[in-house]
Amino acid sequence: PQLRRAIEECKRVILALPEHSERQKDAVVRLIHLRLKLQELKDPAEDEPNIRVVLEHRFYKEKSKSVKQMCDKCSTIIWGLIQTWYTCTGGSGTPLPCPSLPCPRTDTHLHPPGCYYRCHSKCLPLVSRPCVRAQVSHQAEYQLSICPESGLDSQDYRCAECRAPISLRGVPSEARQCDYTGLYYCSSCHWNDLAVVPARAIHNWDFEPRKVSRCSMRYLALMVSRPVLKLREINPLLFNYVEELVEIR
């Protein structure tokens, strides 16, 4: 009963606050936490994965005993047989409260897929990377400058994500540049994953995969099917040089 009263009070506060304000966003996050807690209490006997919400990630406890996964936080192997681990799968398979209010299907609305961030249970409190699913939902646009580098000094010689000290000399840690953002990351946040960079494709018709950070890699993977590039406005000259584009037009 206390949780239900808190949920109703939180809903009232959300509707009373200015739309899209920071206070309203904070209240929506609190509402999600309250409803997740209520959901866990409703069905304590049901064999469902435990839910953890961290920086807009919606983590579900995994049942797989696979040892093929790597922890996105500590960059070590996840030993599924002896370690508890989680994956951010958003609303995949399990109904979650929708943060968009008002919503006629608040109790059954499914969130879009998560970013598939994986980590050990012990690493959950240390997660520093926000879920890119939220960025895809609210922003949904590409960086259209090719590798917009500003230099390590502008980052105070620290990783753009976890803020660990980094240097091009590899002391104390190697600085790895992300070809999508132009920023530098440590080896824990940049695994040398390869991805096609949209800016290179639309300006140079270059589809050669480049090294990107983990965050950029997952963002690009979630964005790949979204029709957000208005090519005629961004680079109309491409239609003069690429036969396939002329056929599509």
mmCIF file with all atom_site columns, C-alpha atoms in Angstrom, residues 60-154:
data_model
loop_
_atom_site.group_PDB
_atom_site.id
_atom_site.type_symbol
_atom_site.label_atom_id
_atom_site.label_alt_id
_atom_site.label_comp_id
_atom_site.label_asym_id
_atom_site.label_entity_id
_atom_site.label_seq_id
_atom_site.pdbx_PDB_ins_code
_atom_site.Cartn_x
_atom_site.Cartn_y
_atom_site.Cartn_z
_atom_site.occupancy
_atom_site.B_iso_or_equiv
_atom_site.pdbx_formal_charge
_atom_site.auth_seq_id
_atom_site.auth_comp_id
_atom_site.auth_asym_id
_atom_site.auth_atom_id
_atom_site.pdbx_PDB_model_num
ATOM 1  C CA . TYR A 1 60  ? 18.132 -8.261  -16.392 1.00 0.00 ? 60  TYR A CA 1
ATOM 2  C CA . LYS A 1 61  ? 19.891 -11.082 -14.598 1.00 0.00 ? 61  LYS A CA 1
ATOM 3  C CA . GLU A 1 62  ? 21.116 -13.643 -17.105 1.00 0.00 ? 62  GLU A CA 1
ATOM 4  C CA . LYS A 1 63  ? 20.561 -17.385 -16.809 1.00 0.00 ? 63  LYS A CA 1
ATOM 5  C CA . SER A 1 64  ? 23.083 -18.351 -19.489 1.00 0.00 ? 64  SER A CA 1
ATOM 6  C CA . LYS A 1 65  ? 26.179 -20.187 -18.269 1.00 0.00 ? 65  LYS A CA 1
ATOM 7  C CA . SER A 1 66  ? 28.166 -19.095 -21.318 1.00 0.00 ? 66  SER A CA 1
ATOM 8  C CA . VAL A 1 67  ? 31.758 -17.947 -20.853 1.00 0.00 ? 67  VAL A CA 1
ATOM 9  C CA . LYS A 1 68  ? 31.914 -16.186 -24.229 1.00 0.00 ? 68  LYS A CA 1
ATOM 10 C CA . GLN A 1 69  ? 30.893 -12.788 -22.836 1.00 0.00 ? 69  GLN A CA 1
ATOM 11 C CA . MET A 1 70  ? 33.130 -9.987  -21.639 1.00 0.00 ? 70  MET A CA 1
ATOM 12 C CA . CYS A 1 71  ? 32.216 -7.495  -18.924 1.00 0.00 ? 71  CYS A CA 1
ATOM 13 C CA . ASP A 1 72  ? 31.799 -4.010  -20.401 1.00 0.00 ? 72  ASP A CA 1
ATOM 14 C CA . LYS A 1 73  ? 32.939 -2.429  -17.145 1.00 0.00 ? 73  LYS A CA 1
ATOM 15 C CA . CYS A 1 74  ? 36.066 -4.349  -16.093 1.00 0.00 ? 74  CYS A CA 1
ATOM 16 C CA . SER A 1 75  ? 36.899 -5.884  -19.518 1.00 0.00 ? 75  SER A CA 1
ATOM 17 C CA . THR A 1 76  ? 37.337 -9.386  -18.097 1.00 0.00 ? 76  THR A CA 1
ATOM 18 C CA . ILE A 1 77  ? 35.580 -12.659 -18.935 1.00 0.00 ? 77  ILE A CA 1
ATOM 19 C CA . ILE A 1 78  ? 32.182 -13.325 -17.382 1.00 0.00 ? 78  ILE A CA 1
ATOM 20 C CA . TRP A 1 79  ? 32.252 -16.847 -15.911 1.00 0.00 ? 79  TRP A CA 1
ATOM 21 C CA . GLY A 1 80  ? 28.555 -17.659 -16.112 1.00 0.00 ? 80  GLY A CA 1
ATOM 22 C CA . LEU A 1 81  ? 28.875 -20.908 -14.155 1.00 0.00 ? 81  LEU A CA 1
ATOM 23 C CA . ILE A 1 82  ? 30.069 -19.185 -10.990 1.00 0.00 ? 82  ILE A CA 1
ATOM 24 C CA . GLN A 1 83  ? 29.303 -15.477 -11.485 1.00 0.00 ? 83  GLN A CA 1
ATOM 25 C CA . THR A 1 84  ? 26.045 -13.551 -11.601 1.00 0.00 ? 84  THR A CA 1
ATOM 26 C CA . TRP A 1 85  ? 25.836 -11.189 -14.563 1.00 0.00 ? 85  TRP A CA 1
ATOM 27 C CA . TYR A 1 86  ? 23.396 -8.782  -16.176 1.00 0.00 ? 86  TYR A CA 1
ATOM 28 C CA . THR A 1 87  ? 22.520 -7.523  -19.654 1.00 0.00 ? 87  THR A CA 1
ATOM 29 C CA . CYS A 1 88  ? 20.774 -4.263  -20.526 1.00 0.00 ? 88  CYS A CA 1
ATOM 30 C CA . THR A 1 89  ? 17.943 -5.516  -22.715 1.00 0.00 ? 89  THR A CA 1
ATOM 31 C CA . GLY A 1 90  ? 15.497 -2.647  -22.149 1.00 0.00 ? 90  GLY A CA 1
ATOM 32 C CA . GLY A 1 91  ? 11.941 -4.029  -22.235 1.00 0.00 ? 91  GLY A CA 1
ATOM 33 C CA . SER A 1 92  ? 12.844 -7.167  -24.147 1.00 0.00 ? 92  SER A CA 1
ATOM 34 C CA . GLY A 1 93  ? 10.449 -9.888  -23.089 1.00 0.00 ? 93  GLY A CA 1
ATOM 35 C CA . THR A 1 94  ? 9.185  -8.205  -19.935 1.00 0.00 ? 94  THR A CA 1
ATOM 36 C CA . PRO A 1 95  ? 6.640  -5.370  -19.608 1.00 0.00 ? 95  PRO A CA 1
ATOM 37 C CA . LEU A 1 96  ? 8.006  -2.238  -17.949 1.00 0.00 ? 96  LEU A CA 1
ATOM 38 C CA . PRO A 1 97  ? 6.363  1.069   -17.061 1.00 0.00 ? 97  PRO A CA 1
ATOM 39 C CA . CYS A 1 98  ? 6.582  3.607   -19.864 1.00 0.00 ? 98  CYS A CA 1
ATOM 40 C CA . PRO A 1 99  ? 8.313  6.901   -18.964 1.00 0.00 ? 99  PRO A CA 1
ATOM 41 C CA . SER A 1 100 ? 6.107  8.796   -21.445 1.00 0.00 ? 100 SER A CA 1
ATOM 42 C CA . LEU A 1 101 ? 3.106  10.201  -19.634 1.00 0.00 ? 101 LEU A CA 1
ATOM 43 C CA . PRO A 1 102 ? 0.223  10.078  -20.047 1.00 0.00 ? 102 PRO A CA 1
ATOM 44 C CA . CYS A 1 103 ? 0.273  6.625   -21.645 1.00 0.00 ? 103 CYS A CA 1
ATOM 45 C CA . PRO A 1 104 ? -2.913 4.524   -22.047 1.00 0.00 ? 104 PRO A CA 1
ATOM 46 C CA . ARG A 1 105 ? -0.853 1.326   -21.734 1.00 0.00 ? 105 ARG A CA 1
ATOM 47 C CA . THR A 1 106 ? 1.347  2.335   -18.805 1.00 0.00 ? 106 THR A CA 1
ATOM 48 C CA . ASP A 1 107 ? 1.365  -1.113  -17.174 1.00 0.00 ? 107 ASP A CA 1
ATOM 49 C CA . THR A 1 108 ? 2.088  -3.160  -20.292 1.00 0.00 ? 108 THR A CA 1
ATOM 50 C CA . HIS A 1 109 ? 4.018  -0.833  -22.570 1.00 0.00 ? 109 HIS A CA 1
ATOM 51 C CA . LEU A 1 110 ? 7.306  -2.343  -23.762 1.00 0.00 ? 110 LEU A CA 1
ATOM 52 C CA . HIS A 1 111 ? 10.410 -0.222  -23.886 1.00 0.00 ? 111 HIS A CA 1
ATOM 53 C CA . PRO A 1 112 ? 12.582 -0.373  -27.016 1.00 0.00 ? 112 PRO A CA 1
ATOM 54 C CA . PRO A 1 113 ? 15.507 -2.842  -26.943 1.00 0.00 ? 113 PRO A CA 1
ATOM 55 C CA . GLY A 1 114 ? 18.351 -2.020  -24.634 1.00 0.00 ? 114 GLY A CA 1
ATOM 56 C CA . CYS A 1 115 ? 21.989 -1.393  -25.523 1.00 0.00 ? 115 CYS A CA 1
ATOM 57 C CA . TYR A 1 116 ? 23.128 -4.906  -24.507 1.00 0.00 ? 116 TYR A CA 1
ATOM 58 C CA . TYR A 1 117 ? 25.685 -3.608  -22.041 1.00 0.00 ? 117 TYR A CA 1
ATOM 59 C CA . ARG A 1 118 ? 26.895 -6.677  -20.116 1.00 0.00 ? 118 ARG A CA 1
ATOM 60 C CA . CYS A 1 119 ? 28.572 -6.727  -16.754 1.00 0.00 ? 119 CYS A CA 1
ATOM 61 C CA . HIS A 1 120 ? 29.175 -8.727  -13.588 1.00 0.00 ? 120 HIS A CA 1
ATOM 62 C CA . SER A 1 121 ? 26.813 -8.212  -10.689 1.00 0.00 ? 121 SER A CA 1
ATOM 63 C CA . LYS A 1 122 ? 29.726 -6.792  -8.678  1.00 0.00 ? 122 LYS A CA 1
ATOM 64 C CA . CYS A 1 123 ? 30.390 -4.233  -11.455 1.00 0.00 ? 123 CYS A CA 1
ATOM 65 C CA . LEU A 1 124 ? 26.838 -2.816  -11.533 1.00 0.00 ? 124 LEU A CA 1
ATOM 66 C CA . PRO A 1 125 ? 27.507 -0.108  -8.910  1.00 0.00 ? 125 PRO A CA 1
ATOM 67 C CA . LEU A 1 126 ? 30.560 1.011   -10.934 1.00 0.00 ? 126 LEU A CA 1
ATOM 68 C CA . VAL A 1 127 ? 28.780 1.488   -14.281 1.00 0.00 ? 127 VAL A CA 1
ATOM 69 C CA . SER A 1 128 ? 29.493 5.009   -15.564 1.00 0.00 ? 128 SER A CA 1
ATOM 70 C CA . ARG A 1 129 ? 28.183 4.848   -19.158 1.00 0.00 ? 129 ARG A CA 1
ATOM 71 C CA . PRO A 1 130 ? 24.509 5.920   -19.567 1.00 0.00 ? 130 PRO A CA 1
ATOM 72 C CA . CYS A 1 131 ? 22.363 3.672   -21.746 1.00 0.00 ? 131 CYS A CA 1
ATOM 73 C CA . VAL A 1 132 ? 22.580 4.807   -25.391 1.00 0.00 ? 132 VAL A CA 1
ATOM 74 C CA . ARG A 1 133 ? 19.006 3.584   -25.927 1.00 0.00 ? 133 ARG A CA 1
ATOM 75 C CA . ALA A 1 134 ? 17.824 6.771   -24.216 1.00 0.00 ? 134 ALA A CA 1
ATOM 76 C CA . GLN A 1 135 ? 19.988 8.876   -26.540 1.00 0.00 ? 135 GLN A CA 1
ATOM 77 C CA . VAL A 1 136 ? 18.556 7.074   -29.571 1.00 0.00 ? 136 VAL A CA 1
ATOM 78 C CA . SER A 1 137 ? 15.015 7.653   -28.280 1.00 0.00 ? 137 SER A CA 1
ATOM 79 C CA . HIS A 1 138 ? 15.447 11.366  -27.497 1.00 0.00 ? 138 HIS A CA 1
ATOM 80 C CA . GLN A 1 139 ? 18.107 12.580  -29.933 1.00 0.00 ? 139 GLN A CA 1
ATOM 81 C CA . ALA A 1 140 ? 18.256 10.150  -32.901 1.00 0.00 ? 140 ALA A CA 1
ATOM 82 C CA . GLU A 1 141 ? 20.792 12.014  -34.997 1.00 0.00 ? 141 GLU A CA 1
ATOM 83 C CA . TYR A 1 142 ? 24.323 11.337  -36.212 1.00 0.00 ? 142 TYR A CA 1
ATOM 84 C CA . GLN A 1 143 ? 27.565 13.219  -35.722 1.00 0.00 ? 143 GLN A CA 1
ATOM 85 C CA . LEU A 1 144 ? 28.109 14.442  -39.290 1.00 0.00 ? 144 LEU A CA 1
ATOM 86 C CA . SER A 1 145 ? 31.646 15.832  -38.968 1.00 0.00 ? 145 SER A CA 1
ATOM 87 C CA . ILE A 1 146 ? 34.430 13.390  -39.832 1.00 0.00 ? 146 ILE A CA 1
ATOM 88 C CA . CYS A 1 147 ? 36.333 12.465  -36.661 1.00 0.00 ? 147 CYS A CA 1
ATOM 89 C CA . PRO A 1 148 ? 35.889 15.899  -34.977 1.00 0.00 ? 148 PRO A CA 1
ATOM 90 C CA . GLU A 1 149 ? 39.047 15.773  -32.851 1.00 0.00 ? 149 GLU A CA 1
ATOM 91 C CA . SER A 1 150 ? 39.669 18.484  -30.270 1.00 0.00 ? 150 SER A CA 1
ATOM 92 C CA . GLY A 1 151 ? 42.725 16.963  -28.588 1.00 0.00 ? 151 GLY A CA 1
ATOM 93 C CA . LEU A 1 152 ? 43.594 15.218  -25.332 1.00 0.00 ? 152 LEU A CA 1
ATOM 94 C CA . ASP A 1 153 ? 44.189 18.545  -23.580 1.00 0.00 ? 153 ASP A CA 1
ATOM 95 C CA . SER A 1 154 ? 40.499 19.434  -23.990 1.00 0.00 ? 154 SER A CA 1
#
